[in-house]
mmCIF file of N, CA and C in Angstrom:
data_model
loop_
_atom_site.group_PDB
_atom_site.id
_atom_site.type_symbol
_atom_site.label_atom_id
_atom_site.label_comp_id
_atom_site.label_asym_id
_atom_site.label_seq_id
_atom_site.Cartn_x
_atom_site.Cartn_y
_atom_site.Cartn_z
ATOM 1 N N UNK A 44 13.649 23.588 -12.047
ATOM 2 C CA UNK A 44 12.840 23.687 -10.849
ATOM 3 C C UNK A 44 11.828 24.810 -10.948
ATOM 4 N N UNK A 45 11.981 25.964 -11.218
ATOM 5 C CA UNK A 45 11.151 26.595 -11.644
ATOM 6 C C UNK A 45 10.792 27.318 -10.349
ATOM 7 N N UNK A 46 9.154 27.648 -10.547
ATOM 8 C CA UNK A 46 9.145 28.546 -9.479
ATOM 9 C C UNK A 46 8.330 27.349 -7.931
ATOM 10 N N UNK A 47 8.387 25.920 -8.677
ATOM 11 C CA UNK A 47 7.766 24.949 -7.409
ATOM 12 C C UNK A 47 9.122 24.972 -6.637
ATOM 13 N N UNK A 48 8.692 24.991 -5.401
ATOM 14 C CA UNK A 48 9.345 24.735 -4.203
ATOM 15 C C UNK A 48 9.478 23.273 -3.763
ATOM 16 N N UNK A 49 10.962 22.509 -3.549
ATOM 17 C CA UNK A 49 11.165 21.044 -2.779
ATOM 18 C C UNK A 49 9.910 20.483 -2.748
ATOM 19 N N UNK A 50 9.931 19.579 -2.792
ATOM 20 C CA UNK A 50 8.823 18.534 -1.974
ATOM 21 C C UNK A 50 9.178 17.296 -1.665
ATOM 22 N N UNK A 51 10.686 16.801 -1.698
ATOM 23 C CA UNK A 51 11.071 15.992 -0.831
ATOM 24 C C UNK A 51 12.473 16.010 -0.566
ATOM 25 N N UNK A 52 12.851 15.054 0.280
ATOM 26 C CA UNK A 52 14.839 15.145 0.389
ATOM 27 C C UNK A 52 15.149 15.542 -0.848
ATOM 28 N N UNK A 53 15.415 14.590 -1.944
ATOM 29 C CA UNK A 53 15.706 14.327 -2.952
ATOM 30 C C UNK A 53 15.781 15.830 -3.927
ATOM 31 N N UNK A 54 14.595 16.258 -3.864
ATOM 32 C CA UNK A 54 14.516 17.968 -4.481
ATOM 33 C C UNK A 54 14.972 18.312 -3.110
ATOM 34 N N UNK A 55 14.954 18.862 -1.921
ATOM 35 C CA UNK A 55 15.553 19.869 -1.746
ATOM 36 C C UNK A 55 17.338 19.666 -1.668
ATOM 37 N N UNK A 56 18.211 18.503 -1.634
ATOM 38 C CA UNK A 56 19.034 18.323 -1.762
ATOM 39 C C UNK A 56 19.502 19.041 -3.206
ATOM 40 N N UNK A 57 18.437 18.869 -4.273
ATOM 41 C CA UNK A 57 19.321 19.529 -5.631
ATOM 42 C C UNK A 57 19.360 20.795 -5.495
ATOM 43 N N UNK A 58 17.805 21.836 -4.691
ATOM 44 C CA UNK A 58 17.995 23.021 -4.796
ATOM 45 C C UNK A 58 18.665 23.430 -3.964
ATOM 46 N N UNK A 59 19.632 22.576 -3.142
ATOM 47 C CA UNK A 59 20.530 23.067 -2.886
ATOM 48 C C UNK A 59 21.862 22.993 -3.073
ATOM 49 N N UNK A 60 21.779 22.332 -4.405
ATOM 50 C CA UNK A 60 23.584 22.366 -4.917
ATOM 51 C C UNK A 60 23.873 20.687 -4.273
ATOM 52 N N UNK A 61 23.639 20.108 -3.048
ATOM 53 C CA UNK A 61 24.162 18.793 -3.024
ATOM 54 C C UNK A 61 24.318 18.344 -3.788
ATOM 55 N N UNK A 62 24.742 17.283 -3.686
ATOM 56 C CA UNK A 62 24.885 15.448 -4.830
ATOM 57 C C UNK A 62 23.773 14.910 -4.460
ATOM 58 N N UNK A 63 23.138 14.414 -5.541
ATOM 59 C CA UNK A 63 22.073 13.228 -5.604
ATOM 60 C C UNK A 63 22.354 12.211 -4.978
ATOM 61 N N UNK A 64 21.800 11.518 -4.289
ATOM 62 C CA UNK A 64 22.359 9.837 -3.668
ATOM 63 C C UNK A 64 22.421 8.909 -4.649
ATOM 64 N N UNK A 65 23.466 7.877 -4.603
ATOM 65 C CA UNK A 65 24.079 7.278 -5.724
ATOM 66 C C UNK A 65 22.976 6.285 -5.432
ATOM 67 N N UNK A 66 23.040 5.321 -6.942
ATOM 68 C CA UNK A 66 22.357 4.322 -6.493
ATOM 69 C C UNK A 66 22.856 3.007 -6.383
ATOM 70 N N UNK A 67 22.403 1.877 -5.501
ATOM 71 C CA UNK A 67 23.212 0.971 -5.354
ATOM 72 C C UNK A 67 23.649 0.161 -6.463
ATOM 73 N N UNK A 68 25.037 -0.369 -6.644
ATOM 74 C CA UNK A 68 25.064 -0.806 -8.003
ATOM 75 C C UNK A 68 23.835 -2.334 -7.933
ATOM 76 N N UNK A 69 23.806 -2.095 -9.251
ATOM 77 C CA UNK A 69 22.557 -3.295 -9.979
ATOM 78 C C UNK A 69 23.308 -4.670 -9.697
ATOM 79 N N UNK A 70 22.717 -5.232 -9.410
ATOM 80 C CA UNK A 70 23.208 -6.878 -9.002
ATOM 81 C C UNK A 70 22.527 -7.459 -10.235
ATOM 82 N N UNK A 71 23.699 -8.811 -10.566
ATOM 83 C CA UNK A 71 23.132 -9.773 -11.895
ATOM 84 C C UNK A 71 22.398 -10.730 -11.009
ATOM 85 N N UNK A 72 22.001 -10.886 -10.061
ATOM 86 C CA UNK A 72 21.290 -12.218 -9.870
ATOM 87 C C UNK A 72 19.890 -11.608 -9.783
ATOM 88 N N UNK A 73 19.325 -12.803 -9.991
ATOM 89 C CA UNK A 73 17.358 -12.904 -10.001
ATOM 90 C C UNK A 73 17.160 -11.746 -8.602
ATOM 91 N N UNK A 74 16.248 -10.676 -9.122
ATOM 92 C CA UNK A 74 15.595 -10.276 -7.938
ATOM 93 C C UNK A 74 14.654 -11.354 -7.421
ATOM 94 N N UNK A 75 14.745 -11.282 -5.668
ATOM 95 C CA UNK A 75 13.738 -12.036 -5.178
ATOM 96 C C UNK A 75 11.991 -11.477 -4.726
ATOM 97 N N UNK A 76 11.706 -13.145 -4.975
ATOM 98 C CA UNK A 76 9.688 -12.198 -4.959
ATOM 99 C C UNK A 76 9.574 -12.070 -3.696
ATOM 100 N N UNK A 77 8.147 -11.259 -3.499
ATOM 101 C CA UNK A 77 7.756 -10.503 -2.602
ATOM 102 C C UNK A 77 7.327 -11.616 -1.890
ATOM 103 N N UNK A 78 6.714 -12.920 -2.424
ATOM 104 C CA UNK A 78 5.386 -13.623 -1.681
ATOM 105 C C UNK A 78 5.661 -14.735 -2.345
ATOM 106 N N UNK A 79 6.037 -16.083 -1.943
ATOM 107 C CA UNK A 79 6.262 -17.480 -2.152
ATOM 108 C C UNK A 79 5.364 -18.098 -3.341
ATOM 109 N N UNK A 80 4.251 -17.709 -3.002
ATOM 110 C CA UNK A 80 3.252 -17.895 -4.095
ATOM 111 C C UNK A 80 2.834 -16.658 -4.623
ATOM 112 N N UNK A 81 1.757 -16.351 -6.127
ATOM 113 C CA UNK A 81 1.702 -15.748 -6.648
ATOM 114 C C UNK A 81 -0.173 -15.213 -6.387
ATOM 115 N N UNK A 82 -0.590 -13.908 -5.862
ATOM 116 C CA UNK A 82 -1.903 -14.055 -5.392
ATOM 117 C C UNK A 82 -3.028 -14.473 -6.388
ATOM 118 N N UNK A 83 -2.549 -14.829 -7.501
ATOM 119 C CA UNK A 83 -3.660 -15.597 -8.424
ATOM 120 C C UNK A 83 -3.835 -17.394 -8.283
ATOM 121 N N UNK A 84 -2.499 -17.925 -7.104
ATOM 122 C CA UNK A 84 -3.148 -19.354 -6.633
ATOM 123 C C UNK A 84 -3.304 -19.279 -5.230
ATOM 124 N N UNK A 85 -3.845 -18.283 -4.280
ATOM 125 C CA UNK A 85 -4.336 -18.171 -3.110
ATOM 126 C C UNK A 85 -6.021 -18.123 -3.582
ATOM 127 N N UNK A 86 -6.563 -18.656 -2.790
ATOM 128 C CA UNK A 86 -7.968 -19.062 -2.226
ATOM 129 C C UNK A 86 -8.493 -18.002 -2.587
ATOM 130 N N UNK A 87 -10.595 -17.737 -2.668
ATOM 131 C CA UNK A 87 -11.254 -16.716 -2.225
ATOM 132 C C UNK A 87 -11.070 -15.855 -1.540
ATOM 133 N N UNK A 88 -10.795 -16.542 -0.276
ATOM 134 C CA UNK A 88 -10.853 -16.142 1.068
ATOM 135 C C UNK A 88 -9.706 -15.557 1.426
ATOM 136 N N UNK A 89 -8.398 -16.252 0.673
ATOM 137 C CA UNK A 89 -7.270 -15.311 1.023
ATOM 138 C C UNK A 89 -6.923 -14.104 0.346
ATOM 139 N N UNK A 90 -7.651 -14.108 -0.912
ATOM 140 C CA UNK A 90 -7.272 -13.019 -1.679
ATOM 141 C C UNK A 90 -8.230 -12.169 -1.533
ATOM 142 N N UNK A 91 -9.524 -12.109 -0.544
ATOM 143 C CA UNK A 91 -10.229 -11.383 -0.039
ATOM 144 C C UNK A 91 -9.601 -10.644 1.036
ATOM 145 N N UNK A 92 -8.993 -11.077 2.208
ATOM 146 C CA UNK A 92 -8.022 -11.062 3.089
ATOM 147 C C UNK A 92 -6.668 -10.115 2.857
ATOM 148 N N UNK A 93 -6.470 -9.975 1.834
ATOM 149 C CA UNK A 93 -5.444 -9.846 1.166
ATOM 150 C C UNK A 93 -5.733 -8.686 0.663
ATOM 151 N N UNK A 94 -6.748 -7.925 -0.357
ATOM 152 C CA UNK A 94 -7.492 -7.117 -0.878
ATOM 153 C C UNK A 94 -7.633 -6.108 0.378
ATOM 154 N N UNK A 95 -8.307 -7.029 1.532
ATOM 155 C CA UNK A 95 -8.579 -5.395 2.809
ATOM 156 C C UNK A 95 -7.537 -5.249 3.397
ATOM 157 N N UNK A 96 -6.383 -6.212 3.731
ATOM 158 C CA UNK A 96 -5.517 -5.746 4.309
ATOM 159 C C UNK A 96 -4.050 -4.568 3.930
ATOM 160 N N UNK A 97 -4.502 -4.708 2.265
ATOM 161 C CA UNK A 97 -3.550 -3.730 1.445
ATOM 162 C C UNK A 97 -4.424 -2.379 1.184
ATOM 163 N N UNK A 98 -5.971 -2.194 1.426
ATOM 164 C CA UNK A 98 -6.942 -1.201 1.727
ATOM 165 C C UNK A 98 -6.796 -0.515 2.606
ATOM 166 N N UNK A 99 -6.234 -1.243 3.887
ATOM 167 C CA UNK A 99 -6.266 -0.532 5.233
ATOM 168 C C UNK A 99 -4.804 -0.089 5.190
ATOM 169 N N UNK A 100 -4.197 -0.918 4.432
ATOM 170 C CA UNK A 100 -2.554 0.108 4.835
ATOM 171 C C UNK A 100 -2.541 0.989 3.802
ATOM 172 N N UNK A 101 -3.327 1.231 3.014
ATOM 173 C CA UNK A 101 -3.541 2.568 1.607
ATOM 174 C C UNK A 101 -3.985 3.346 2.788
ATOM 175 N N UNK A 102 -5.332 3.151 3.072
ATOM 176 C CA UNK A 102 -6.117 4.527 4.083
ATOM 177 C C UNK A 102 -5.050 4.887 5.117
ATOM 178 N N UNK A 103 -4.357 3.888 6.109
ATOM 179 C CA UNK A 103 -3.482 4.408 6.821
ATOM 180 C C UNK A 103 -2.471 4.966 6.693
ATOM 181 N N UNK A 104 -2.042 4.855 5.312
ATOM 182 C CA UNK A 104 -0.808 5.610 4.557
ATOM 183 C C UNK A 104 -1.417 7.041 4.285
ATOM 184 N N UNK A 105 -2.714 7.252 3.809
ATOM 185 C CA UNK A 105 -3.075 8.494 3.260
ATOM 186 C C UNK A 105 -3.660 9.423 4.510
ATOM 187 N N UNK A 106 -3.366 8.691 5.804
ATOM 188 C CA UNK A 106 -4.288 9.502 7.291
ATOM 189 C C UNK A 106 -5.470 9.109 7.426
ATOM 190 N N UNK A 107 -6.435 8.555 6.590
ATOM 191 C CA UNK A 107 -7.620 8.282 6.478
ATOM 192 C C UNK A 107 -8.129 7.418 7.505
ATOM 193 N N UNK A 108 -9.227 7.641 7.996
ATOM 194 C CA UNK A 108 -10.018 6.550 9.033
ATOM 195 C C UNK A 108 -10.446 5.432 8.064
ATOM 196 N N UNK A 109 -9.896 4.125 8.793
ATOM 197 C CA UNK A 109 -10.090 3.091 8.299
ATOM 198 C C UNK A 109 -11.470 2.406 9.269
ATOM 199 N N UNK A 110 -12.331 2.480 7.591
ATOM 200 C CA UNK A 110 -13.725 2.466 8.209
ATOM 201 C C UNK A 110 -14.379 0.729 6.574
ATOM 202 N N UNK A 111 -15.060 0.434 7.559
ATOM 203 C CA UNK A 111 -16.114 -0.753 6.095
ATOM 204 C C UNK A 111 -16.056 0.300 4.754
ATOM 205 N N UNK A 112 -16.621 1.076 5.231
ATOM 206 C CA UNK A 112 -16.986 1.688 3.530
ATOM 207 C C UNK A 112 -16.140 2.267 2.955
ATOM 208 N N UNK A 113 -14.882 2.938 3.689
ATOM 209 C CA UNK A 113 -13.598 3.470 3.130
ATOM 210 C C UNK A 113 -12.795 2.050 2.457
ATOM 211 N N UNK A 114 -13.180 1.019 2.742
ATOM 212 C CA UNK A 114 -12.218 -0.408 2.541
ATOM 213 C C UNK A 114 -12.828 -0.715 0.964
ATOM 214 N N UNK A 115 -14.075 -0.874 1.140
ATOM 215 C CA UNK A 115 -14.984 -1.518 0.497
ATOM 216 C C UNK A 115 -15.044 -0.409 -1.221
ATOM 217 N N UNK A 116 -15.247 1.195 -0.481
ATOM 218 C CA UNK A 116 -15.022 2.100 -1.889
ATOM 219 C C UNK A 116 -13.679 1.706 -2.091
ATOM 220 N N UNK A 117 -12.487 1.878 -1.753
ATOM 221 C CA UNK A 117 -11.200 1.634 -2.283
ATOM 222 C C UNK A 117 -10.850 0.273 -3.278
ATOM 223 N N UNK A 118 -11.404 -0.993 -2.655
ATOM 224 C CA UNK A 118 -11.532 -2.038 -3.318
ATOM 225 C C UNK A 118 -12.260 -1.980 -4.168
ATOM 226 N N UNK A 119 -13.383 -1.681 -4.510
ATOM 227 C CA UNK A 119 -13.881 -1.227 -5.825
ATOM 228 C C UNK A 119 -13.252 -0.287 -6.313
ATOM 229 N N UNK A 120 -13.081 0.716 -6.395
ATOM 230 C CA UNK A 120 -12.077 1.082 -7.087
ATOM 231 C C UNK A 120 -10.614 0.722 -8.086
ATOM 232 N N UNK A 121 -10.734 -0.089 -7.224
ATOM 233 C CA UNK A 121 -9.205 -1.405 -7.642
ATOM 234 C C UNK A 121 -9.794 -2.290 -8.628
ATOM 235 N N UNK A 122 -11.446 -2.205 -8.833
ATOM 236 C CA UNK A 122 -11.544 -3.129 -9.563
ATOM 237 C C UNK A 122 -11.675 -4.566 -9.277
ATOM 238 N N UNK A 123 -11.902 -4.840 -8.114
ATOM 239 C CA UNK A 123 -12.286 -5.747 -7.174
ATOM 240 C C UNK A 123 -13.072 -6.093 -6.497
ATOM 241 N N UNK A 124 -13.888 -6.697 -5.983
ATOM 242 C CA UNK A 124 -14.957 -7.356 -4.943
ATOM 243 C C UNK A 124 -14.485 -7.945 -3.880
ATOM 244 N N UNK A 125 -14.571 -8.211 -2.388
ATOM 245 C CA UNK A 125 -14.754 -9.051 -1.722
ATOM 246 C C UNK A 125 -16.251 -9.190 -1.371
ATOM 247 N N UNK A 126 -15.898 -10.697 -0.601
ATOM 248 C CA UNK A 126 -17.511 -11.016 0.419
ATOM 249 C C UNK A 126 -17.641 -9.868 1.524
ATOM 250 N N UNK A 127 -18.825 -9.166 1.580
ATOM 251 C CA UNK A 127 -19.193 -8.054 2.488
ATOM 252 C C UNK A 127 -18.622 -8.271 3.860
ATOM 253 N N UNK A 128 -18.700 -9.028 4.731
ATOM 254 C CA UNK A 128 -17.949 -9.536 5.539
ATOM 255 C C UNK A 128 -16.932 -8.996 5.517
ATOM 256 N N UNK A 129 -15.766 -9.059 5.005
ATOM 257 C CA UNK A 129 -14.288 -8.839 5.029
ATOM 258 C C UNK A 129 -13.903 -7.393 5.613
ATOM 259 N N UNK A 130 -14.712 -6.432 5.056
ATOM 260 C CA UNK A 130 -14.116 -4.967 5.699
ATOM 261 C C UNK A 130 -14.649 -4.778 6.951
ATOM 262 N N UNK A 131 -15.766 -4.886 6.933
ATOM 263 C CA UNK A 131 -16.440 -4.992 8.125
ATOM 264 C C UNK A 131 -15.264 -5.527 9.269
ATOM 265 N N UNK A 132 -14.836 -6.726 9.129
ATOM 266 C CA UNK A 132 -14.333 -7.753 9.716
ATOM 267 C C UNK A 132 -12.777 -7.148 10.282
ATOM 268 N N UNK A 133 -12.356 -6.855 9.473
ATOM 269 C CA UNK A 133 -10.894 -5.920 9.661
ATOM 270 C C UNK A 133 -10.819 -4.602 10.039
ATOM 271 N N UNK A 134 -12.260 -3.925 9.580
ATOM 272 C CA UNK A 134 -12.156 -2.688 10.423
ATOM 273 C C UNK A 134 -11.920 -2.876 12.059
ATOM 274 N N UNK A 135 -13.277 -3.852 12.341
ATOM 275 C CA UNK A 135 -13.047 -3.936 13.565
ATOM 276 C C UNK A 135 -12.101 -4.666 14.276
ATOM 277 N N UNK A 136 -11.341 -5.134 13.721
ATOM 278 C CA UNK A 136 -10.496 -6.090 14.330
ATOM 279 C C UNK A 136 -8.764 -4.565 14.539
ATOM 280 N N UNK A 137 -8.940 -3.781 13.339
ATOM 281 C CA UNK A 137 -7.851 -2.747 13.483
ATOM 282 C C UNK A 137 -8.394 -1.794 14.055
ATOM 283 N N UNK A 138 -9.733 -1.125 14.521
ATOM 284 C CA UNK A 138 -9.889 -0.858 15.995
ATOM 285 C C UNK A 138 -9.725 -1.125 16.781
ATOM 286 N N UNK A 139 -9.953 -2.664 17.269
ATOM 287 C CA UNK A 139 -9.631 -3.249 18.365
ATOM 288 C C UNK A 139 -8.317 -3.409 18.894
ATOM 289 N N UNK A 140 -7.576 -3.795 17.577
ATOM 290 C CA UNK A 140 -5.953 -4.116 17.759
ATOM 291 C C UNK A 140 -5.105 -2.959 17.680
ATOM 292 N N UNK A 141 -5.273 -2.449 16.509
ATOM 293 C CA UNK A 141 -4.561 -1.334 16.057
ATOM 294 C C UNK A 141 -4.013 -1.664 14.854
#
């Protein structure tokens, strides 16, 4: 540990002498998928959809105002494009809604 201080349960539980939390034993059967289908046979439109809506829960995970151009830099970033439309479209709709 050194001279960094905790930075989560997990470390401060060791620097303090606790037990680590066990982990659950490993099961032999198939883990199950996340999503019925695989997002490389969803549509344009859904995997556009799809792209801002995992944008906006990044910015909202990091505190960030979820804004068009915060959506739009992040998705590029990823290495991705949507149709201009899309952030736009969800910003305002997660203003409106929440």
């Amino acid at each position: 540990f050194g001279s960094s201080p905790p930075r989560g349960p997990f470390d401060r539980r060791l620097a303090l002498g606790e037990e680590a939390p066990r982990k659950a034993a490993e099961s032999a059967a198939p883990r199950a998928s996340m999503a019925s289908v695989p997002a490389s046979a969803l549509s344009k439109e859904q995997q556009d959809e799809l792209l801002c809506t995992y944008a906006a829960l990044i910015l909202h995970d990091d505190g960030a105002e979820i804004t068009p151009q915060a959506m739009t830099n992040l998705i590029k970033a990823a290495g991705c494009t949507v149709e201009g439309y899309w952030p736009m479209l969800m910003a305002k709709m997660i203003g409106n809604v929440g």
